[in-house]
Coordinates of C-alpha atoms and ligand atoms in Angstrom, one line a residue:
M1 CA 12.3 10.0 30.9
V2 CA 13.4 11.7 34.2
A3 CA 15.1 11.0 37.5
A4 CA 12.6 10.0 40.3
A5 CA 13.2 12.9 42.6
S6 CA 13.0 15.7 40.0
K7 CA 10.5 18.4 40.5
C8 CA 8.4 20.5 38.1
R9 CA 9.8 24.0 37.6
V10 CA 6.4 25.5 37.9
C11 CA 4.5 23.6 40.7
R12 CA 7.4 21.6 42.3
G13 CA 5.2 18.4 41.9
P14 CA 6.8 15.2 40.6
A15 CA 8.3 15.8 37.1
I16 CA 7.7 13.5 34.1
I17 CA 10.1 15.0 31.7
D18 CA 13.4 16.9 31.7
L19 CA 14.0 19.5 29.0
P20 CA 17.8 20.3 29.1
R21 CA 17.4 23.1 26.6
H22 CA 15.0 24.9 29.0
N23 CA 17.3 23.7 31.9
A24 CA 14.2 22.5 33.7
H25 CA 11.8 19.6 34.5
F26 CA 8.1 19.6 34.1
C27 CA 5.0 17.7 35.4
A28 CA 2.5 16.5 32.9
E29 CA 0.2 19.5 33.2
H30 CA 2.9 22.1 33.0
F31 CA 4.7 20.2 30.1
L32 CA 1.4 20.4 28.1
D33 CA 1.1 24.1 28.9
L34 CA 4.7 24.7 27.7
C35 CA 3.8 22.9 24.4
R36 CA 0.7 25.0 24.0
R37 CA 2.6 28.2 24.6
Q38 CA 5.3 27.3 22.1
V39 CA 2.7 26.6 19.4
M40 CA 0.8 29.9 20.2
K41 CA 4.2 31.8 20.0
A42 CA 4.9 30.3 16.6
I43 CA 1.4 31.1 15.4
D44 CA 1.5 34.7 16.6
K45 CA 5.0 35.5 15.5
F46 CA 4.4 34.3 11.9
D47 CA 0.7 35.1 11.6
M48 CA 0.0 31.5 10.8
L49 CA -3.6 31.1 11.8
T50 CA -6.7 32.8 13.2
T51 CA -9.8 31.0 14.7
A52 CA -11.7 32.2 11.6
D53 CA -9.5 30.1 9.3
R54 CA -10.7 26.7 7.9
V55 CA -7.6 24.6 8.6
L56 CA -6.7 21.3 6.9
V57 CA -4.0 19.3 8.8
A58 CA -2.0 16.8 6.7
V59 CA -1.8 13.7 9.0
S60 CA 0.5 10.8 8.4
G61 CA -0.5 8.7 11.5
G62 CA 2.9 9.7 13.1
K63 CA 3.4 11.6 16.4
D64 CA 4.0 15.1 15.0
S65 CA 1.0 15.4 12.7
L66 CA -1.4 13.8 15.2
A67 CA 0.0 16.1 17.9
V68 CA -0.4 19.2 15.8
W69 CA -4.0 18.3 15.0
D70 CA -4.7 17.7 18.7
L71 CA -2.9 20.9 19.7
L72 CA -4.9 23.1 17.2
I73 CA -8.2 21.6 18.3
D74 CA -7.2 22.1 21.9
L75 CA -6.3 25.7 21.2
G76 CA -9.8 26.3 19.7
Y77 CA -9.1 26.2 15.9
Q78 CA -11.4 24.5 13.4
A79 CA -9.3 21.8 11.8
D80 CA -10.1 18.8 9.6
G81 CA -7.5 16.1 8.7
L82 CA -6.1 14.9 5.4
Y83 CA -4.5 11.4 5.0
V84 CA -2.8 10.4 1.7
G85 CA -2.5 6.7 1.2
L86 CA 0.9 6.4 -0.4
G87 CA 0.8 2.6 -0.9
I88 CA 4.0 1.9 0.9
G89 CA 3.1 -1.7 1.9
D90 CA 2.1 -2.5 5.5
Y91 CA 3.5 0.8 6.7
S92 CA 0.8 2.8 4.9
D93 CA -2.0 0.4 5.9
T94 CA -1.0 0.7 9.6
S95 CA -0.5 4.5 9.5
A96 CA -3.9 5.0 8.0
D97 CA -5.4 3.0 10.9
Y98 CA -3.8 5.4 13.4
A99 CA -5.0 8.5 11.6
R100 CA -8.6 7.0 11.3
R101 CA -8.7 6.0 14.9
F102 CA -7.5 9.4 16.1
A103 CA -10.2 11.1 14.1
S104 CA -13.1 8.8 14.9
E105 CA -12.4 8.8 18.7
R106 CA -12.6 12.6 18.7
G107 CA -15.4 13.0 16.1
L108 CA -13.1 14.8 13.7
K109 CA -13.4 14.8 9.9
L110 CA -10.6 13.0 8.1
I111 CA -10.4 13.3 4.3
E112 CA -8.7 10.3 2.6
I113 CA -7.0 10.2 -0.7
S114 CA -5.5 6.9 -2.1
L115 CA -2.7 7.2 -4.7
R116 CA -3.5 3.7 -6.0
G117 CA -7.3 4.0 -5.8
E118 CA -7.5 7.5 -7.4
Y119 CA -4.4 7.8 -9.5
G120 CA -3.5 4.2 -10.3
Y121 CA 0.0 4.1 -8.7
D122 CA 1.8 3.9 -5.4
V123 CA 5.1 5.4 -4.2
P124 CA 7.3 2.3 -4.8
T125 CA 6.0 1.9 -8.3
A126 CA 6.4 5.7 -9.0
A127 CA 10.1 5.4 -7.8
R128 CA 10.7 2.6 -10.2
A129 CA 8.8 4.0 -13.2
T130 CA 10.3 7.5 -12.9
K131 CA 13.8 6.4 -11.8
R132 CA 13.5 8.8 -8.9
V133 CA 14.5 8.1 -5.3
P134 CA 11.3 7.1 -3.4
C135 CA 11.3 10.3 -1.2
S136 CA 11.3 12.5 -4.3
A137 CA 8.3 10.7 -5.9
C138 CA 6.6 10.6 -2.5
G139 CA 7.2 14.4 -1.8
I140 CA 6.0 15.5 -5.2
S141 CA 2.8 13.4 -4.8
K142 CA 2.1 14.6 -1.3
R143 CA 2.7 18.3 -2.0
H144 CA 0.4 18.2 -5.1
L145 CA -2.4 16.4 -3.3
F146 CA -2.1 18.6 -0.1
D147 CA -2.5 21.7 -2.3
K148 CA -5.3 20.2 -4.3
A149 CA -7.3 18.9 -1.3
A150 CA -6.9 22.3 0.5
L151 CA -8.1 24.3 -2.5
D152 CA -10.9 21.9 -3.6
G153 CA -12.2 21.8 0.0
G154 CA -12.2 25.6 0.5
Y155 CA -9.6 25.5 3.3
T156 CA -7.7 28.7 4.0
V157 CA -4.6 27.1 5.5
L158 CA -2.8 23.8 5.2
V159 CA -0.9 22.6 8.3
T160 CA 1.9 20.1 8.4
G161 CA 3.6 18.5 11.4
H162 CA 7.2 19.5 10.6
N163 CA 8.9 20.1 13.9
L164 CA 12.1 21.8 15.1
D165 CA 14.2 18.7 14.4
D166 CA 12.9 18.5 10.8
E167 CA 13.4 22.2 10.1
A168 CA 16.9 22.2 11.7
A169 CA 17.9 19.2 9.6
V170 CA 16.8 20.8 6.4
L171 CA 18.6 24.0 7.4
F172 CA 21.7 22.1 8.2
G173 CA 21.6 20.4 4.7
N174 CA 20.9 23.7 2.9
T175 CA 23.7 25.4 4.9
L176 CA 26.2 22.6 4.2
R177 CA 25.7 23.3 0.5
W178 CA 25.1 27.0 0.9
D179 CA 22.0 26.6 -1.2
V180 CA 20.9 30.2 -1.0
E181 CA 17.8 29.7 -3.1
Y182 CA 16.5 27.0 -0.7
L183 CA 17.6 28.9 2.3
A184 CA 15.6 32.0 1.2
R185 CA 12.5 29.8 0.9
Q186 CA 12.9 27.9 4.2
L187 CA 10.2 29.7 6.1
P188 CA 7.5 28.3 8.4
V189 CA 4.7 30.1 6.5
L190 CA 4.3 30.1 2.7
P191 CA 1.5 32.6 1.8
A192 CA -1.3 31.7 -0.6
R193 CA -0.5 32.5 -4.2
N194 CA -2.0 31.6 -7.5
G195 CA -2.9 27.9 -7.3
F196 CA -1.2 27.3 -3.9
P197 CA -2.9 27.4 -0.5
K198 CA -1.2 29.1 2.5
K199 CA 1.0 26.5 4.2
V200 CA 2.2 26.7 7.8
K201 CA 4.3 24.7 10.3
P202 CA 3.1 25.4 13.9
L203 CA 5.5 22.9 15.5
I204 CA 8.7 24.7 14.6
R205 CA 9.5 25.5 18.3
L206 CA 9.0 21.9 19.5
T207 CA 11.2 18.8 19.1
E208 CA 10.4 15.3 18.1
R209 CA 11.0 14.1 21.6
E210 CA 8.6 16.7 23.0
M211 CA 5.9 15.6 20.4
A212 CA 6.4 12.0 21.4
A213 CA 5.9 13.0 25.0
W214 CA 2.8 15.1 24.1
C215 CA 1.2 12.0 22.5
I216 CA 2.1 9.8 25.5
V217 CA 0.6 12.2 28.0
R218 CA -2.5 12.9 25.9
G219 CA -3.0 9.1 25.2
I220 CA -2.6 9.4 21.5
D221 CA -1.5 6.2 19.7
Y222 CA 0.7 6.8 16.7
I223 CA 2.8 4.8 14.3
V224 CA 6.3 4.5 15.8
D225 CA 8.0 2.7 12.8
E226 CA 9.8 4.9 10.3
C227 CA 8.9 4.7 6.6
P228 CA 10.6 1.6 5.2
M229 CA 11.8 3.6 2.2
A230 CA 13.7 6.1 4.5
A231 CA 16.9 4.1 4.7
G232 CA 19.8 6.3 3.4
N233 CA 17.8 9.5 3.7
K234 CA 20.3 12.3 4.3
H235 CA 18.0 14.1 6.8
L236 CA 18.4 11.2 9.2
A237 CA 22.1 11.7 9.2
Y238 CA 21.7 15.5 9.7
K239 CA 19.3 14.9 12.6
A240 CA 21.8 12.5 14.2
A241 CA 24.6 15.1 13.8
L242 CA 22.5 17.9 15.4
N243 CA 21.5 15.6 18.2
A244 CA 25.1 14.9 19.0
I245 CA 25.8 18.6 19.2
E246 CA 22.6 19.2 21.3
T247 CA 23.7 16.6 23.8
E248 CA 27.0 18.4 24.3
S249 CA 25.4 21.8 24.2
P250 CA 21.7 21.9 25.0
G251 CA 19.8 24.6 23.2
S252 CA 22.1 24.6 20.1
K253 CA 19.5 23.1 17.8
A254 CA 16.8 25.6 18.7
A255 CA 19.3 28.5 18.4
F256 CA 20.5 27.3 15.0
Y257 CA 17.1 27.2 13.5
L258 CA 15.2 29.9 15.4
N259 CA 18.1 32.4 15.1
F260 CA 18.2 31.7 11.4
L261 CA 14.6 32.8 11.2
E262 CA 15.2 35.8 13.4
N263 CA 18.6 37.0 12.0
M264 CA 19.2 35.4 8.6
A265 CA 15.8 34.9 6.9
P266 CA 15.1 38.7 6.8
V267 CA 18.6 39.3 5.1
L268 CA 17.8 36.7 2.5
A269 CA 14.3 38.1 1.9
A270 CA 15.8 41.6 1.4
A271 CA 18.3 40.2 -1.0
T272 CA 15.6 38.5 -3.0
V273 CA 13.5 41.7 -3.2
A274 CA 16.6 43.5 -4.4
G275 CA 17.0 40.9 -7.2
T276 CA 20.3 39.4 -5.9
S277 CA 18.7 35.9 -5.6
A278 CA 16.9 33.9 -8.3
S279 CA 14.5 32.6 -5.7
G280 CA 10.9 32.3 -7.0
S281 CA 11.8 34.1 -10.2
E282 CA 10.7 31.4 -12.6
A283 CA 7.3 32.1 -14.2
L284 CA 4.4 29.7 -13.4
H285 CA 1.6 28.8 -15.6
A286 CA -1.2 26.1 -15.6
C287 CA -0.3 22.5 -16.2
S288 CA -1.8 21.4 -19.5
S289 CA -3.1 18.2 -17.9
C290 CA -4.4 19.2 -14.4
G291 CA -4.2 23.0 -14.3
A292 CA -1.9 23.1 -11.3
P293 CA 0.9 25.8 -11.3
T294 CA 4.1 24.6 -13.0
T295 CA 7.1 25.9 -14.8
G296 CA 7.0 23.2 -17.5
D297 CA 4.2 22.1 -19.9
I298 CA 2.9 19.4 -17.5
C299 CA 3.5 19.4 -13.8
A300 CA 5.8 17.0 -11.9
F301 CA 2.8 15.2 -10.5
C302 CA 1.1 14.5 -13.8
N303 CA 4.5 13.4 -15.1
I304 CA 4.6 10.8 -12.3
V305 CA 0.9 9.7 -12.9
N306 CA 1.6 9.2 -16.6
K307 CA 4.6 7.1 -16.1
A308 CA 3.7 5.2 -12.9
S309 CA 0.0 4.4 -13.6
A310 CA 1.0 2.5 -16.8
H311 CA 3.7 0.5 -14.9
E312 CA 3.0 -2.8 -13.3
P313 CA 2.9 -2.5 -9.5
V314 CA 6.3 -2.8 -7.8
P315 CA 6.6 -3.9 -4.1
V316 CA 8.5 -1.8 -1.6
E317 CA 11.1 -4.6 -1.0
L318 CA 12.1 -4.7 -4.6
V319 CA 12.7 -1.0 -4.8
M320 CA 14.9 -1.0 -1.7
A321 CA 16.7 -4.2 -2.6
N322 CA 17.7 -2.7 -5.9
G323 CA 19.6 0.2 -4.3
R324 CA 17.1 3.0 -5.1
S325 CA 17.2 4.0 -1.5
K326 CA 20.0 6.6 -1.9
R327 CA 19.0 10.2 -1.7
Ligands
AMP401 P1 7.5 13.8 6.2 O1 7.7 14.4 4.9 O2 7.1 12.3 6.1 O3 8.5 14.1 7.2 O4 6.2 14.4 6.8 C1 6.1 15.8 7.0 C2 4.6 16.2 7.3 O5 3.9 15.9 6.1 C3 3.9 15.4 8.4 O6 4.1 16.0 9.6 C4 2.5 15.4 7.9 O7 1.9 16.7 8.3 C5 2.6 15.4 6.4 N1 2.4 14.0 5.9 C6 3.4 13.1 5.7 N2 2.9 11.9 5.2 C7 1.6 12.1 5.0 C8 0.5 11.3 4.5 N3 0.7 10.1 4.1 N4 -0.8 11.9 4.5 C9 -0.9 13.2 4.9 N5 0.0 13.9 5.4 C10 1.3 13.4 5.5
FES402 FE1 9.0 7.4 3.0 FE2 10.9 8.9 1.8 S1 9.3 7.7 0.9 S2 10.7 8.4 3.9
ZN403 ZN1 3.9 21.3 37.4
ZN404 ZN1 -0.5 18.5 -13.6

């Protein structure tokens, strides 16, 4: 990760990681401190959390969500975990094991929901039954169950492990299309409103690579494999493009996203208030089946449940082999 003779910027001890965007190397202790400070800065700047909050962290078994759970506990927050079993073959079975092991080793509470067990379908079957790309069926299912679990459990905030790379890639896609409505909503905090819990992303100032390093230094085992249904996902291409720019010009990725939040998001928010954007203008009412907020008669989640639970189970391989992997 770093040349042998490199020294920590803070203590001059042997460095374990170089962070070109900070133009510095860090030892393990001072790298962890830097991560804690970046999370505290994000939390303070956007009023994400207080220690009085009851926090629910959505954990996938991957590095980012386990790292954010670990960081929040380390910083003194009360945080339980939520794992959603998506039924994506061996990938889901293995990722569940990592989430369970993390929780049990630390005596933390992990809530588990199984799509197949509780709603009679899984993501590959939903993709086939609804003729949606897998990520769309997956995203709708996760968002609905995150909201429901947070509200049912009396949690005041739902946390996800989205990091700087994730948010910069989404911003890149929204900007390439000049999708003003999505740009106006791309904030690291969504306040609670009728039927939705408050949702926050404390890792927006930290990269994927930094979160992998956090896990290694802290001894956290996580699932390294990518979701087998991710092939063709545009965000992977956006991340690769941003990484190529970052290599040439360290700090570009953070400047792109964090300066958007600082300089552009307030402009878009003001335009929305003045009525020049349609963002959020559609009226919501209760889904006639589950009561969740929706713009239609039944919500997108109930629509998936109705179609997919009646469908015979479809394995991951079949969905990917039939070219439903495009986004
Ligand atoms: P992704 O959409 O897969 O990039 O994941 C973004 C965030 O959603 C992760 O950092 C987690 O916080 C959460 N997440 C993803 N998959 C799951 C899952 N199966 N169960 C619970 N949370 C998840
Ligand atoms: Fe797993 Fe989209 S369904 S990455
Ligand atoms: Zn040091
Ligand atoms: Zn519904």
